[in-house]
PDB file of C-alpha atoms in Angstrom:
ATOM      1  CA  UNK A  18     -14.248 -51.946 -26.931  1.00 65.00           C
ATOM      2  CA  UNK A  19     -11.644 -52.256 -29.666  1.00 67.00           C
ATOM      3  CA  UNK A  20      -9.474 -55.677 -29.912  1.00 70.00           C
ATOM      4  CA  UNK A  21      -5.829 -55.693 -30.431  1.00 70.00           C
ATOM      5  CA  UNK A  22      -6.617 -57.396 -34.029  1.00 73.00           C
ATOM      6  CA  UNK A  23      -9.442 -55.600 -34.694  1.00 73.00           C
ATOM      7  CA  UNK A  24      -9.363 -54.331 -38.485  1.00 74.00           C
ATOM      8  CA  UNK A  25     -13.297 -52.684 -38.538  1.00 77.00           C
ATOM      9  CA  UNK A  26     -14.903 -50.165 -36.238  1.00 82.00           C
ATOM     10  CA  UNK A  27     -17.015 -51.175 -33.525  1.00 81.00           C
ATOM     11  CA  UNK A  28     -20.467 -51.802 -34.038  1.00 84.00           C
ATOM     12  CA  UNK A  29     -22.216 -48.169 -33.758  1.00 86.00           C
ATOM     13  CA  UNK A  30     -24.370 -47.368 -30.060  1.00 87.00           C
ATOM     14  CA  UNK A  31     -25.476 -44.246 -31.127  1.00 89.00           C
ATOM     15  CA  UNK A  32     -27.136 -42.972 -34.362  1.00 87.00           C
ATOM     16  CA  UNK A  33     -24.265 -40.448 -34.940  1.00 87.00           C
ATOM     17  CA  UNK A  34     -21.702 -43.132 -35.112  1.00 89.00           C
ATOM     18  CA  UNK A  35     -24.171 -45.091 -37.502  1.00 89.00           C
ATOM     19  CA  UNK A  36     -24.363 -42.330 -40.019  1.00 88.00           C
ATOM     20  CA  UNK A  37     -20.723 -41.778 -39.419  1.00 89.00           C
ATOM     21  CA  UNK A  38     -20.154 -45.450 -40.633  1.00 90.00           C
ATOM     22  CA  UNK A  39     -22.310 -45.310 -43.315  1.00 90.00           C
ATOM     23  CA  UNK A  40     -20.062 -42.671 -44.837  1.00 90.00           C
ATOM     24  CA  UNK A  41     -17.061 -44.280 -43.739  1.00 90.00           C
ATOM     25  CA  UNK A  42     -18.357 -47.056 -46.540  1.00 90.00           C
ATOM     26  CA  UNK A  43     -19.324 -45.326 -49.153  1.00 89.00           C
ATOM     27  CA  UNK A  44     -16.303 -43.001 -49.191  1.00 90.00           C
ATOM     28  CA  UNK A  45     -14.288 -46.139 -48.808  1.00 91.00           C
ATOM     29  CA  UNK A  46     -16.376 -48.310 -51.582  1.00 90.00           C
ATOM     30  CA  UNK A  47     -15.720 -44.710 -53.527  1.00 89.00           C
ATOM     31  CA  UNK A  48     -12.285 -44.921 -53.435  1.00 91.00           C
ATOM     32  CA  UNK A  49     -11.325 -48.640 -54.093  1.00 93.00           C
ATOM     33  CA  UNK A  50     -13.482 -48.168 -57.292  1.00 91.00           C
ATOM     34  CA  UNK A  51     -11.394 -45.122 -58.691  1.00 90.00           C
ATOM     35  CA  UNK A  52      -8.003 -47.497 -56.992  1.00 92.00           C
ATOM     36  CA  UNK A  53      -9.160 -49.963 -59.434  1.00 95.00           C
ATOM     37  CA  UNK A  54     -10.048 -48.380 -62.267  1.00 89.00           C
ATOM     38  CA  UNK A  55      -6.482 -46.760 -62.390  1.00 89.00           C
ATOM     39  CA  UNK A  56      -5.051 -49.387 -61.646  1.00 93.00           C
ATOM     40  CA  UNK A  57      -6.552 -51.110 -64.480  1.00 91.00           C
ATOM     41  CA  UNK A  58      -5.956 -48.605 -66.405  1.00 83.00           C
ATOM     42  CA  UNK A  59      -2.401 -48.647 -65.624  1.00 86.00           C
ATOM     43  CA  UNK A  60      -1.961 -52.206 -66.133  1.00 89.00           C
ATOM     44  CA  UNK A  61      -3.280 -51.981 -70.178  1.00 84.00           C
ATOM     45  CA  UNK A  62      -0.997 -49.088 -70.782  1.00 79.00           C
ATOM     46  CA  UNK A  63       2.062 -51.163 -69.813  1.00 82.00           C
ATOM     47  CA  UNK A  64       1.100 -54.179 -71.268  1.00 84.00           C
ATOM     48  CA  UNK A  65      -0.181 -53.595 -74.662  1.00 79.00           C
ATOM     49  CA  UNK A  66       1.201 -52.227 -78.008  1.00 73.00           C
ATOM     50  CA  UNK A  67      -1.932 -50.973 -79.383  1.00 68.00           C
ATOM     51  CA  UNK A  68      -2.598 -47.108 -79.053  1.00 65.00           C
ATOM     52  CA  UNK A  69      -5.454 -45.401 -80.572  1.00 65.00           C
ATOM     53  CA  UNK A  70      -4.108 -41.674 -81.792  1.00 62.00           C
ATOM     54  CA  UNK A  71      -7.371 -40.392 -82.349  1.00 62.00           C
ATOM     55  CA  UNK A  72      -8.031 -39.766 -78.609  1.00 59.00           C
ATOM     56  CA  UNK A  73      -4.619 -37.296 -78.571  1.00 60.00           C
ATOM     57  CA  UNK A  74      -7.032 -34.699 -79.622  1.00 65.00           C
ATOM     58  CA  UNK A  75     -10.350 -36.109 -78.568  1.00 69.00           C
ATOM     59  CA  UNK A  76     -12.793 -33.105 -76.738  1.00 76.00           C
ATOM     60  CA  UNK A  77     -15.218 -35.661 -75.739  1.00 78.00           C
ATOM     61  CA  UNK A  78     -12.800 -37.531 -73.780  1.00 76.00           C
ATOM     62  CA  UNK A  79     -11.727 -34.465 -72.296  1.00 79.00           C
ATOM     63  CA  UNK A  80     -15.025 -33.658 -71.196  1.00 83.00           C
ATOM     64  CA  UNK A  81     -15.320 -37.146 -69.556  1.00 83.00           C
ATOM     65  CA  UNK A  82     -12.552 -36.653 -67.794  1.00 81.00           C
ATOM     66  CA  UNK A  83     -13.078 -33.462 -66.242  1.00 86.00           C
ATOM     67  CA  UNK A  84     -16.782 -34.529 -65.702  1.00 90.00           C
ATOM     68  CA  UNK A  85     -16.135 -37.966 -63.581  1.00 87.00           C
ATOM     69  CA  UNK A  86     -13.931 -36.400 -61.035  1.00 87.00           C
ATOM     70  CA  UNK A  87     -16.453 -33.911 -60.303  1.00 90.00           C
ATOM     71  CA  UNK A  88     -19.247 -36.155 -60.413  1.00 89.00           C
ATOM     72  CA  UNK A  89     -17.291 -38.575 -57.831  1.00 87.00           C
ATOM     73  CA  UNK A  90     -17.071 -35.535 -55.372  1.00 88.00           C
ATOM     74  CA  UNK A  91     -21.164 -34.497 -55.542  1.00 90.00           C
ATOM     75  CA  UNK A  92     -21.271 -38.149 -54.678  1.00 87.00           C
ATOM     76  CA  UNK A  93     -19.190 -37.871 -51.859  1.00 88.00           C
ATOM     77  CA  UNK A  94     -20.092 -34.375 -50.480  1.00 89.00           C
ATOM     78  CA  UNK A  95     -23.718 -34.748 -50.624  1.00 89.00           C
ATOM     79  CA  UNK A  96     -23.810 -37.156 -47.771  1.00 87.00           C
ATOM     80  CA  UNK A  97     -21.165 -35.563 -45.864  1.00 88.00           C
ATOM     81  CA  UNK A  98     -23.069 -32.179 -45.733  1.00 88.00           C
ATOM     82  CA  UNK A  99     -26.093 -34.666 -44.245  1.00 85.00           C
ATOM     83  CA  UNK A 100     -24.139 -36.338 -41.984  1.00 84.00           C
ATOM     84  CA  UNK A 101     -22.398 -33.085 -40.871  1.00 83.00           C
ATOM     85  CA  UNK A 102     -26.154 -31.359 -40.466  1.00 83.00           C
ATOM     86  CA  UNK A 103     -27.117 -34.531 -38.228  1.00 79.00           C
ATOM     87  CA  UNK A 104     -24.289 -34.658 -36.094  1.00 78.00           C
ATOM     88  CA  UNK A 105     -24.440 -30.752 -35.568  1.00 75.00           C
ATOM     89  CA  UNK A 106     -28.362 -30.581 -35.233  1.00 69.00           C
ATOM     90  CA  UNK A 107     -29.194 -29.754 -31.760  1.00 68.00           C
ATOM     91  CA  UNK A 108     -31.837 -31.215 -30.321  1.00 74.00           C
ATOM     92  CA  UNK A 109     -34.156 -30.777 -27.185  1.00 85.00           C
ATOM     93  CA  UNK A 110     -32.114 -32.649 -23.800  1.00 89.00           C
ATOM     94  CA  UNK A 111     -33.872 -34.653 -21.659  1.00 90.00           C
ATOM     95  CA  UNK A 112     -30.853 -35.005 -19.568  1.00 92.00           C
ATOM     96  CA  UNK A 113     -28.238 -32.385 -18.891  1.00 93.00           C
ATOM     97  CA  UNK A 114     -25.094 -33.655 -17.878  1.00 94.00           C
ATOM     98  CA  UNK A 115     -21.562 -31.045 -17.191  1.00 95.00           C
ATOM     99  CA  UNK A 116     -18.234 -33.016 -17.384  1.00 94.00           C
ATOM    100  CA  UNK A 117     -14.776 -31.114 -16.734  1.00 94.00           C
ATOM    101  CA  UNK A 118     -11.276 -32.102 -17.347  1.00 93.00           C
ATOM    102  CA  UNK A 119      -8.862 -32.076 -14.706  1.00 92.00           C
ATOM    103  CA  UNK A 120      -4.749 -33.338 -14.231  1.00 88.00           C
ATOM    104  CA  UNK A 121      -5.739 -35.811 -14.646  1.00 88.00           C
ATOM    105  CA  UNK A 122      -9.350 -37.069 -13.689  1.00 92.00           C
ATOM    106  CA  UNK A 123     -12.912 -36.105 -15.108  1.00 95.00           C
ATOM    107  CA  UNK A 124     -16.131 -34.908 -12.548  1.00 95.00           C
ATOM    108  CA  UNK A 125     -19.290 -35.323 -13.415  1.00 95.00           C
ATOM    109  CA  UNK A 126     -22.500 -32.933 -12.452  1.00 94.00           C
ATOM    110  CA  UNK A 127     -25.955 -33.715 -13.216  1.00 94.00           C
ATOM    111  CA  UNK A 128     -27.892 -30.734 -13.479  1.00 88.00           C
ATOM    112  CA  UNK A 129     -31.189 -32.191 -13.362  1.00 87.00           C
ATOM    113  CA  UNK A 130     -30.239 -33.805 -10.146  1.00 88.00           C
ATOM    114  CA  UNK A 131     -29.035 -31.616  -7.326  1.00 84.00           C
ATOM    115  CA  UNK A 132     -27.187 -34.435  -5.088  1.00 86.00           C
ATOM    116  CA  UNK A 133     -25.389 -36.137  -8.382  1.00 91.00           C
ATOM    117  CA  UNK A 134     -22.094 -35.250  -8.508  1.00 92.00           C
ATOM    118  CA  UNK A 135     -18.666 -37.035  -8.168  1.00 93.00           C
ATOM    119  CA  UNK A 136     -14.984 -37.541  -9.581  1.00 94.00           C
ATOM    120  CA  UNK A 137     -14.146 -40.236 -11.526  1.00 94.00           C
ATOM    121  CA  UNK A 138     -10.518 -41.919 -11.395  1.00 94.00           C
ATOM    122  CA  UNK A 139      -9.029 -44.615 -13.278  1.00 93.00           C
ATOM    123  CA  UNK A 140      -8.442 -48.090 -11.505  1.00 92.00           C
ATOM    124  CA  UNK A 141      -4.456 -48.948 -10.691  1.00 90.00           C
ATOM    125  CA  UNK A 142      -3.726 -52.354 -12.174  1.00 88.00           C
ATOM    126  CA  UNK A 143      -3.648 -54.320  -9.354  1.00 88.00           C
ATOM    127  CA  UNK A 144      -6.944 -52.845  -8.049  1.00 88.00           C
ATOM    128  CA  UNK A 145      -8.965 -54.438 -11.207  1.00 89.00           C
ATOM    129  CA  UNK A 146     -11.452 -56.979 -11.217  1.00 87.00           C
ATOM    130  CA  UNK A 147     -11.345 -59.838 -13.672  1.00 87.00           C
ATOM    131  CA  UNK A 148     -12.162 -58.959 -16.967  1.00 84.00           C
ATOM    132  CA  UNK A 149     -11.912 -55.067 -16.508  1.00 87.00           C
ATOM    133  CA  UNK A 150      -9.923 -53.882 -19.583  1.00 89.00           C
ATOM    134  CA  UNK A 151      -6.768 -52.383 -18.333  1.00 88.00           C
ATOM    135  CA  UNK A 152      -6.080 -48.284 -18.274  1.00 89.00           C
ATOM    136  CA  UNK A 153      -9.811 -47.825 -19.588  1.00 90.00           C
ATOM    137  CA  UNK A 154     -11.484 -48.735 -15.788  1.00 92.00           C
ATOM    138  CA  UNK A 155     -12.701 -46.481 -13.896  1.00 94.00           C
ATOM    139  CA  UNK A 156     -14.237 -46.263  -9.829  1.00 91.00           C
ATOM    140  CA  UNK A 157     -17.271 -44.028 -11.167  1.00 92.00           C
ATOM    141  CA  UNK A 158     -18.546 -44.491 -14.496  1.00 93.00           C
ATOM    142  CA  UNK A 159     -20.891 -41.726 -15.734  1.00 94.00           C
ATOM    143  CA  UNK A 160     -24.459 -43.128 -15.797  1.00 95.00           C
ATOM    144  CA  UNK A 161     -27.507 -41.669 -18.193  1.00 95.00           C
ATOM    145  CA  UNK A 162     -30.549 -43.747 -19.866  1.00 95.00           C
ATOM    146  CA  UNK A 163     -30.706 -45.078 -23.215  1.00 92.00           C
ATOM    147  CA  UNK A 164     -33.013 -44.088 -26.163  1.00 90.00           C
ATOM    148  CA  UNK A 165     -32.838 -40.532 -24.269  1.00 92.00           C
ATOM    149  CA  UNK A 166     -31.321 -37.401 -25.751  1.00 91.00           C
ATOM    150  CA  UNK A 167     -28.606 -36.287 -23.437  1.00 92.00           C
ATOM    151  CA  UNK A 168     -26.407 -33.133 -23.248  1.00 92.00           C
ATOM    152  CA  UNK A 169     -23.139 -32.879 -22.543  1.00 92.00           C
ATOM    153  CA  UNK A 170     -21.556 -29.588 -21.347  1.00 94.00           C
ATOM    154  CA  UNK A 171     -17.647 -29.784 -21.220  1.00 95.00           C
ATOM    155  CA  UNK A 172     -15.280 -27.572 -19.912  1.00 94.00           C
ATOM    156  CA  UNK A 173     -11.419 -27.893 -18.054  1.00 93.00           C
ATOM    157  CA  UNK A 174     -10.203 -26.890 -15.296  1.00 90.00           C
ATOM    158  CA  UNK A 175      -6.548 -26.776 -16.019  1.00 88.00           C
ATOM    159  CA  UNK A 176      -5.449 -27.422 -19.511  1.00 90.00           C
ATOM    160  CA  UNK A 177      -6.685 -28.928 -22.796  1.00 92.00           C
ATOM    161  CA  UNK A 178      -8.542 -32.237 -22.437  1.00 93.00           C
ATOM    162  CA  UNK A 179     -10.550 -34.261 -24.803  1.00 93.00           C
ATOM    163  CA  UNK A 180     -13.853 -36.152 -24.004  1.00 93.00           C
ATOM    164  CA  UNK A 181     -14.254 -38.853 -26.590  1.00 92.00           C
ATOM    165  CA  UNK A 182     -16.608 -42.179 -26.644  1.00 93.00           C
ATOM    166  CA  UNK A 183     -15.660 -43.078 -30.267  1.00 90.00           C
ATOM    167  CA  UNK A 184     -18.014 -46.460 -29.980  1.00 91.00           C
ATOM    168  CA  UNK A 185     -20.867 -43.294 -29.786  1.00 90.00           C
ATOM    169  CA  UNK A 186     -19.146 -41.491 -32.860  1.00 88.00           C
ATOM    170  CA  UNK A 187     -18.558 -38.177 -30.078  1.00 89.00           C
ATOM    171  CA  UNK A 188     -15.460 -36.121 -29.428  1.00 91.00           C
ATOM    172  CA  UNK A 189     -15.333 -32.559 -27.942  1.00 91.00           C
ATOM    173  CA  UNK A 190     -12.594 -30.620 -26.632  1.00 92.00           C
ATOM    174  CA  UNK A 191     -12.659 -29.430 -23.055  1.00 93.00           C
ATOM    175  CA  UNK A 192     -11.396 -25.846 -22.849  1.00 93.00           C
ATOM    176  CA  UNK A 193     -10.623 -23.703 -19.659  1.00 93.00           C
ATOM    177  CA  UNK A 194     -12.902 -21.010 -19.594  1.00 91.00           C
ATOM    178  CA  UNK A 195     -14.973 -22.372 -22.816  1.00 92.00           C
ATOM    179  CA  UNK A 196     -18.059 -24.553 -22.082  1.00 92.00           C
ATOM    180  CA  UNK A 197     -18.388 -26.757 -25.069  1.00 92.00           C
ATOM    181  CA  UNK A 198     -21.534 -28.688 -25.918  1.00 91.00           C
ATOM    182  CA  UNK A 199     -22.627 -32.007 -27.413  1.00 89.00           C
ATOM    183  CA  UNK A 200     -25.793 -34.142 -27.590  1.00 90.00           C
ATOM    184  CA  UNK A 201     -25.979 -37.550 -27.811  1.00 90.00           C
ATOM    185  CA  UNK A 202     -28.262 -40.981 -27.219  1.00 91.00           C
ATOM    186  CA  UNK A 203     -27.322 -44.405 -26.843  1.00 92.00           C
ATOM    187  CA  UNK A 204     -29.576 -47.127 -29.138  1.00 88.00           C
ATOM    188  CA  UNK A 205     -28.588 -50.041 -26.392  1.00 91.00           C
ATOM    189  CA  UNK A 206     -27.293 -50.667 -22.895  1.00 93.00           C
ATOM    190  CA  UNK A 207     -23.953 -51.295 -22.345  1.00 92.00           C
ATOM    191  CA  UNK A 208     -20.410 -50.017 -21.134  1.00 93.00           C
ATOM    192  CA  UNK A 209     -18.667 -47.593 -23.749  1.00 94.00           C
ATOM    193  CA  UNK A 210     -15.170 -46.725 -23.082  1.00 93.00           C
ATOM    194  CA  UNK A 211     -12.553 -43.876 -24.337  1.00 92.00           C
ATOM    195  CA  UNK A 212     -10.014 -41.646 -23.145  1.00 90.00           C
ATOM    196  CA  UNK A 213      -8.547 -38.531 -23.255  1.00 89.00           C
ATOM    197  CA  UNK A 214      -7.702 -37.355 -26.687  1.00 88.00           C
ATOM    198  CA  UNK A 215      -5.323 -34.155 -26.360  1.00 86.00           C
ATOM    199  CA  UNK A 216      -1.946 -34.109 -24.992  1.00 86.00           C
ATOM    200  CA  UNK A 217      -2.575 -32.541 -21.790  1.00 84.00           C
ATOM    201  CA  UNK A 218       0.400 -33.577 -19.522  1.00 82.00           C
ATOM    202  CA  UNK A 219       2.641 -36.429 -18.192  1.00 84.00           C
ATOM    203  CA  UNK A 220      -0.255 -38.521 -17.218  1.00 84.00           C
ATOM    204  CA  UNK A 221      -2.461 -38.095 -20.492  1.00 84.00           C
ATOM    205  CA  UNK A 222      -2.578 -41.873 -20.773  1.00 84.00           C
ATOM    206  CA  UNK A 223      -4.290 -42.541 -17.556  1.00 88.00           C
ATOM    207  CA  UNK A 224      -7.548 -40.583 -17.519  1.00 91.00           C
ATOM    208  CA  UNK A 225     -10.106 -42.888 -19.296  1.00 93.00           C
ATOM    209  CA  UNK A 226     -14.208 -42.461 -19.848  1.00 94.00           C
ATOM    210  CA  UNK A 227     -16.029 -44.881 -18.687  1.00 94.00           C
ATOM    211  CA  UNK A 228     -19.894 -44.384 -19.377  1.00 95.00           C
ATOM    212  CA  UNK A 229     -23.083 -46.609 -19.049  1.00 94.00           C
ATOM    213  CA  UNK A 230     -26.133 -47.283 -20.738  1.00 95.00           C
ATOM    214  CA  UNK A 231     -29.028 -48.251 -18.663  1.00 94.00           C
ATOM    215  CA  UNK A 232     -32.478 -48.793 -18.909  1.00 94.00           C
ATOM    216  CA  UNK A 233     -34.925 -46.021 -17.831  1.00 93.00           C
ATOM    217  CA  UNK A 234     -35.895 -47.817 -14.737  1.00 94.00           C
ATOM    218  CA  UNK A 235     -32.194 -49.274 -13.563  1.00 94.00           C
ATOM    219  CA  UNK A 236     -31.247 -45.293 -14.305  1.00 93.00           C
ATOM    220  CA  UNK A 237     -33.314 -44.133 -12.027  1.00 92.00           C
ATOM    221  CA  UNK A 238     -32.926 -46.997  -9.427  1.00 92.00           C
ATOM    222  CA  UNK A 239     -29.302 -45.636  -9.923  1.00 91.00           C
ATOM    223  CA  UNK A 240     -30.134 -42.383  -9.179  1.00 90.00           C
ATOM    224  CA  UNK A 241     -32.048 -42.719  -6.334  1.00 89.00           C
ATOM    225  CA  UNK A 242     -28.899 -44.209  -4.191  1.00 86.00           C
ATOM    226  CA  UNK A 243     -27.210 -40.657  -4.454  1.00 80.00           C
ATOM    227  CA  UNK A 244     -31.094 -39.406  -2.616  1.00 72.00           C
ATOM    228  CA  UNK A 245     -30.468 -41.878  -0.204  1.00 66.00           C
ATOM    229  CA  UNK A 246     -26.978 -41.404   0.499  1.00 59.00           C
TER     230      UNK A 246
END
Protein backbone atom coordinates (compact mmCIF):
# COMPACT_ATOMS: atom_id res chain seq x y z
CA UNK A 1 0.00 0.00 0.00
CA UNK A 2 1.21 3.45 -0.98
CA UNK A 3 2.64 5.91 1.91
CA UNK A 4 1.71 9.47 2.15
CA UNK A 5 5.59 10.27 1.28
CA UNK A 6 6.02 7.72 -0.95
CA UNK A 7 7.96 9.07 -4.17
CA UNK A 8 8.44 5.29 -6.09
CA UNK A 9 5.86 2.68 -6.97
CA UNK A 10 5.28 -0.17 -4.88
CA UNK A 11 7.26 -3.09 -5.18
CA UNK A 12 5.53 -5.20 -8.17
CA UNK A 13 3.17 -8.65 -6.95
CA UNK A 14 2.48 -9.61 -10.22
CA UNK A 15 4.65 -10.07 -13.38
CA UNK A 16 2.53 -7.48 -15.31
CA UNK A 17 3.32 -4.76 -12.90
CA UNK A 18 7.10 -5.94 -13.10
CA UNK A 19 7.33 -5.47 -16.80
CA UNK A 20 5.26 -2.40 -16.37
CA UNK A 21 8.11 -1.03 -14.07
CA UNK A 22 10.73 -2.03 -16.07
CA UNK A 23 9.45 0.33 -18.74
CA UNK A 24 8.53 2.86 -16.38
CA UNK A 25 12.66 3.01 -16.00
CA UNK A 26 13.86 2.91 -19.05
CA UNK A 27 11.42 5.45 -20.49
CA UNK A 28 12.28 7.51 -17.47
CA UNK A 29 16.32 6.85 -17.67
CA UNK A 30 15.34 7.79 -21.58
CA UNK A 31 14.16 10.95 -20.87
CA UNK A 32 16.50 12.48 -18.15
CA UNK A 33 19.29 11.63 -20.71
CA UNK A 34 17.73 13.75 -23.66
CA UNK A 35 16.70 16.50 -20.28
CA UNK A 36 20.34 16.61 -19.92
CA UNK A 37 21.76 16.68 -22.97
CA UNK A 38 19.60 19.84 -23.81
CA UNK A 39 20.11 21.16 -21.08
CA UNK A 40 23.71 21.02 -21.59
CA UNK A 41 23.39 22.02 -24.62
CA UNK A 42 21.57 25.01 -23.62
CA UNK A 43 23.89 25.98 -21.02
CA UNK A 44 27.14 26.25 -23.76
CA UNK A 45 25.03 28.27 -26.09
CA UNK A 46 24.47 30.95 -23.43
CA UNK A 47 27.65 30.93 -22.02
CA UNK A 48 30.21 30.96 -24.66
CA UNK A 49 31.30 33.33 -27.51
CA UNK A 50 32.67 30.82 -29.77
CA UNK A 51 30.38 29.67 -32.75
CA UNK A 52 31.48 27.42 -35.42
CA UNK A 53 29.66 28.72 -38.91
CA UNK A 54 30.47 25.78 -40.73
CA UNK A 55 27.65 23.71 -39.13
CA UNK A 56 24.92 26.57 -40.58
CA UNK A 57 25.00 24.46 -43.61
CA UNK A 58 26.28 21.16 -42.35
CA UNK A 59 24.06 17.91 -44.03
CA UNK A 60 25.74 15.57 -41.75
CA UNK A 61 24.57 17.27 -38.76
CA UNK A 62 21.29 17.38 -40.18
CA UNK A 63 21.21 13.84 -40.66
CA UNK A 64 22.21 13.33 -36.96
CA UNK A 65 19.66 15.17 -35.92
CA UNK A 66 16.83 13.76 -37.62
CA UNK A 67 18.42 10.26 -36.99
CA UNK A 68 18.70 10.44 -32.92
CA UNK A 69 15.15 11.35 -32.35
CA UNK A 70 14.05 8.49 -34.27
CA UNK A 71 16.47 6.19 -32.95
CA UNK A 72 15.35 7.29 -29.22
CA UNK A 73 11.69 6.25 -30.17
CA UNK A 74 12.68 2.43 -31.69
CA UNK A 75 14.26 2.40 -28.29
CA UNK A 76 11.32 3.24 -26.56
CA UNK A 77 8.58 1.52 -28.66
CA UNK A 78 10.21 -1.73 -28.97
CA UNK A 79 9.63 -2.62 -25.40
CA UNK A 80 6.35 -1.07 -25.16
CA UNK A 81 4.93 -3.24 -28.06
CA UNK A 82 6.44 -6.31 -25.64
CA UNK A 83 5.10 -5.17 -22.70
CA UNK A 84 1.74 -4.33 -24.39
CA UNK A 85 1.77 -8.13 -26.07
CA UNK A 86 2.40 -9.51 -22.37
CA UNK A 87 -0.08 -7.69 -20.60
CA UNK A 88 -2.72 -8.45 -23.43
CA UNK A 89 -1.65 -12.20 -23.93
CA UNK A 90 -4.34 -14.36 -22.68
CA UNK A 91 -3.55 -17.17 -21.05
CA UNK A 92 -5.23 -20.53 -19.90
CA UNK A 93 -7.28 -19.71 -16.12
CA UNK A 94 -7.00 -21.91 -13.52
CA UNK A 95 -9.38 -19.87 -11.58
CA UNK A 96 -12.37 -18.00 -12.89
CA UNK A 97 -13.47 -15.34 -10.83
CA UNK A 98 -16.79 -12.62 -11.99
CA UNK A 99 -16.68 -9.27 -10.06
CA UNK A 100 -19.53 -6.53 -10.69
CA UNK A 101 -19.76 -2.97 -9.76
CA UNK A 102 -22.54 -1.74 -7.88
CA UNK A 103 -23.62 2.01 -6.00
CA UNK A 104 -21.49 1.52 -4.41
CA UNK A 105 -20.13 -2.03 -3.37
CA UNK A 106 -18.40 -4.89 -5.49
CA UNK A 107 -19.79 -8.94 -5.41
CA UNK A 108 -17.78 -11.48 -6.04
CA UNK A 109 -18.74 -15.05 -7.85
CA UNK A 110 -16.48 -17.87 -8.17
CA UNK A 111 -17.36 -19.88 -10.98
CA UNK A 112 -15.39 -22.80 -10.23
CA UNK A 113 -17.09 -22.95 -6.92
CA UNK A 114 -20.85 -23.13 -6.83
CA UNK A 115 -21.45 -21.96 -3.01
CA UNK A 116 -18.71 -18.89 -3.32
CA UNK A 117 -20.34 -15.90 -3.63
CA UNK A 118 -20.76 -12.68 -1.51
CA UNK A 119 -20.77 -8.70 -1.40
CA UNK A 120 -18.07 -6.92 -0.28
CA UNK A 121 -18.47 -3.44 1.67
CA UNK A 122 -16.05 -1.08 2.93
CA UNK A 123 -15.47 -0.82 6.82
CA UNK A 124 -16.98 2.64 8.56
CA UNK A 125 -14.15 4.23 10.51
CA UNK A 126 -15.04 3.46 13.74
CA UNK A 127 -15.67 -0.22 12.85
CA UNK A 128 -11.72 -0.73 11.98
CA UNK A 129 -9.31 -2.75 13.64
CA UNK A 130 -5.88 -1.42 14.49
CA UNK A 131 -3.74 -1.04 11.74
CA UNK A 132 -6.48 -1.40 8.94
CA UNK A 133 -5.69 1.45 6.48
CA UNK A 134 -8.61 3.73 6.48
CA UNK A 135 -11.34 3.90 3.34
CA UNK A 136 -9.33 0.90 1.67
CA UNK A 137 -10.91 -1.96 4.38
CA UNK A 138 -13.17 -4.03 3.52
CA UNK A 139 -15.67 -6.98 5.51
CA UNK A 140 -14.95 -9.52 2.50
CA UNK A 141 -11.82 -9.40 0.74
CA UNK A 142 -11.73 -11.40 -2.53
CA UNK A 143 -9.56 -14.51 -1.97
CA UNK A 144 -7.61 -16.58 -4.98
CA UNK A 145 -4.08 -18.54 -4.75
CA UNK A 146 -0.82 -17.29 -5.67
CA UNK A 147 1.54 -18.42 -8.52
CA UNK A 148 -2.00 -19.35 -10.22
CA UNK A 149 -3.34 -17.74 -13.37
CA UNK A 150 -6.65 -16.22 -12.50
CA UNK A 151 -9.45 -14.60 -14.59
CA UNK A 152 -11.29 -11.88 -13.90
CA UNK A 153 -14.67 -11.22 -15.59
CA UNK A 154 -16.06 -7.65 -14.80
CA UNK A 155 -19.17 -6.19 -15.45
CA UNK A 156 -21.70 -3.29 -13.55
CA UNK A 157 -24.72 -3.31 -12.55
CA UNK A 158 -25.59 0.32 -12.54
CA UNK A 159 -23.09 2.70 -13.91
CA UNK A 160 -19.39 2.95 -14.82
CA UNK A 161 -17.01 1.46 -12.24
CA UNK A 162 -13.38 0.71 -12.31
CA UNK A 163 -11.64 -2.43 -10.81
CA UNK A 164 -8.03 -1.54 -10.23
CA UNK A 165 -5.16 -3.33 -7.95
CA UNK A 166 -2.37 -1.01 -9.23
CA UNK A 167 0.29 -2.92 -6.70
CA UNK A 168 -0.71 -5.96 -9.53
CA UNK A 169 -0.19 -3.42 -12.52
CA UNK A 170 -4.37 -4.28 -13.44
CA UNK A 171 -7.18 -1.89 -14.25
CA UNK A 172 -10.41 -2.71 -16.20
CA UNK A 173 -13.49 -0.88 -16.58
CA UNK A 174 -16.75 -2.40 -15.43
CA UNK A 175 -19.48 -1.70 -17.99
CA UNK A 176 -23.33 -2.41 -17.71
CA UNK A 177 -24.16 -4.83 -20.15
CA UNK A 178 -20.28 -5.38 -21.25
CA UNK A 179 -18.40 -8.27 -19.53
CA UNK A 180 -14.83 -7.22 -19.57
CA UNK A 181 -11.93 -9.59 -18.99
CA UNK A 182 -8.49 -9.69 -17.38
CA UNK A 183 -5.95 -12.31 -16.24
CA UNK A 184 -3.70 -12.03 -13.68
CA UNK A 185 -1.26 -13.98 -10.93
CA UNK A 186 0.17 -12.89 -7.85
CA UNK A 187 4.25 -13.82 -7.35
CA UNK A 188 3.65 -13.62 -3.28
CA UNK A 189 1.04 -13.66 -0.54
CA UNK A 190 -0.18 -10.72 0.77
CA UNK A 191 -3.09 -8.05 0.97
CA UNK A 192 -3.28 -5.73 -2.24
CA UNK A 193 -5.54 -2.85 -2.03
CA UNK A 194 -7.27 -0.27 -4.66
CA UNK A 195 -10.37 1.38 -5.37
CA UNK A 196 -12.68 2.44 -7.71
CA UNK A 197 -11.21 4.37 -10.53
CA UNK A 198 -14.21 6.10 -12.55
CA UNK A 199 -16.44 8.69 -11.29
CA UNK A 200 -19.44 6.75 -10.75
CA UNK A 201 -21.53 8.76 -8.17
CA UNK A 202 -21.60 10.63 -4.79
CA UNK A 203 -20.01 7.82 -2.97
CA UNK A 204 -17.11 6.97 -5.55
CA UNK A 205 -14.62 7.37 -2.72
CA UNK A 206 -15.92 4.66 -0.55
CA UNK A 207 -15.94 1.44 -2.56
CA UNK A 208 -12.37 -0.01 -2.14
CA UNK A 209 -10.75 -3.63 -3.39
CA UNK A 210 -9.48 -5.48 -1.05
CA UNK A 211 -7.89 -8.84 -2.41
CA UNK A 212 -5.65 -11.66 -0.90
CA UNK A 213 -2.94 -13.76 -1.80
CA UNK A 214 -2.81 -17.10 -0.23
CA UNK A 215 -1.07 -20.13 -0.44
CA UNK A 216 -2.61 -23.09 -2.37
CA UNK A 217 -3.41 -24.94 0.73
CA UNK A 218 -4.73 -21.81 3.12
CA UNK A 219 -6.90 -21.09 -0.35
CA UNK A 220 -8.48 -23.97 -0.24
CA UNK A 221 -8.79 -24.28 3.63
CA UNK A 222 -10.55 -20.90 2.77
CA UNK A 223 -12.72 -22.29 0.50
CA UNK A 224 -13.87 -25.08 2.16
CA UNK A 225 -15.66 -22.82 5.06
CA UNK A 226 -18.19 -21.55 2.32
CA UNK A 227 -18.86 -25.95 1.84
CA UNK A 228 -19.34 -26.01 5.31
CA UNK A 229 -21.39 -23.10 5.85
Amino acid sequence: MAEATQALFNNAASPTMEELLYFHDLAMTMLIMIGLSIMATLLTITTTKLYIISTTDANQLEFLWTALPVTILIFIAAPSMRTLYLVEDPEHPHLTIKTMGHQWYWSYEYSDYETITFDSYMIKEQFLTKGSPRLLEVDNRMVFPMSTIIRMLISSDDVLHSWTIPTMGIKTDAVPGRLNQLTFMSLRPGVFYGQCSEICGTNHSFMPISVESLPMIHFENWASLFNNS
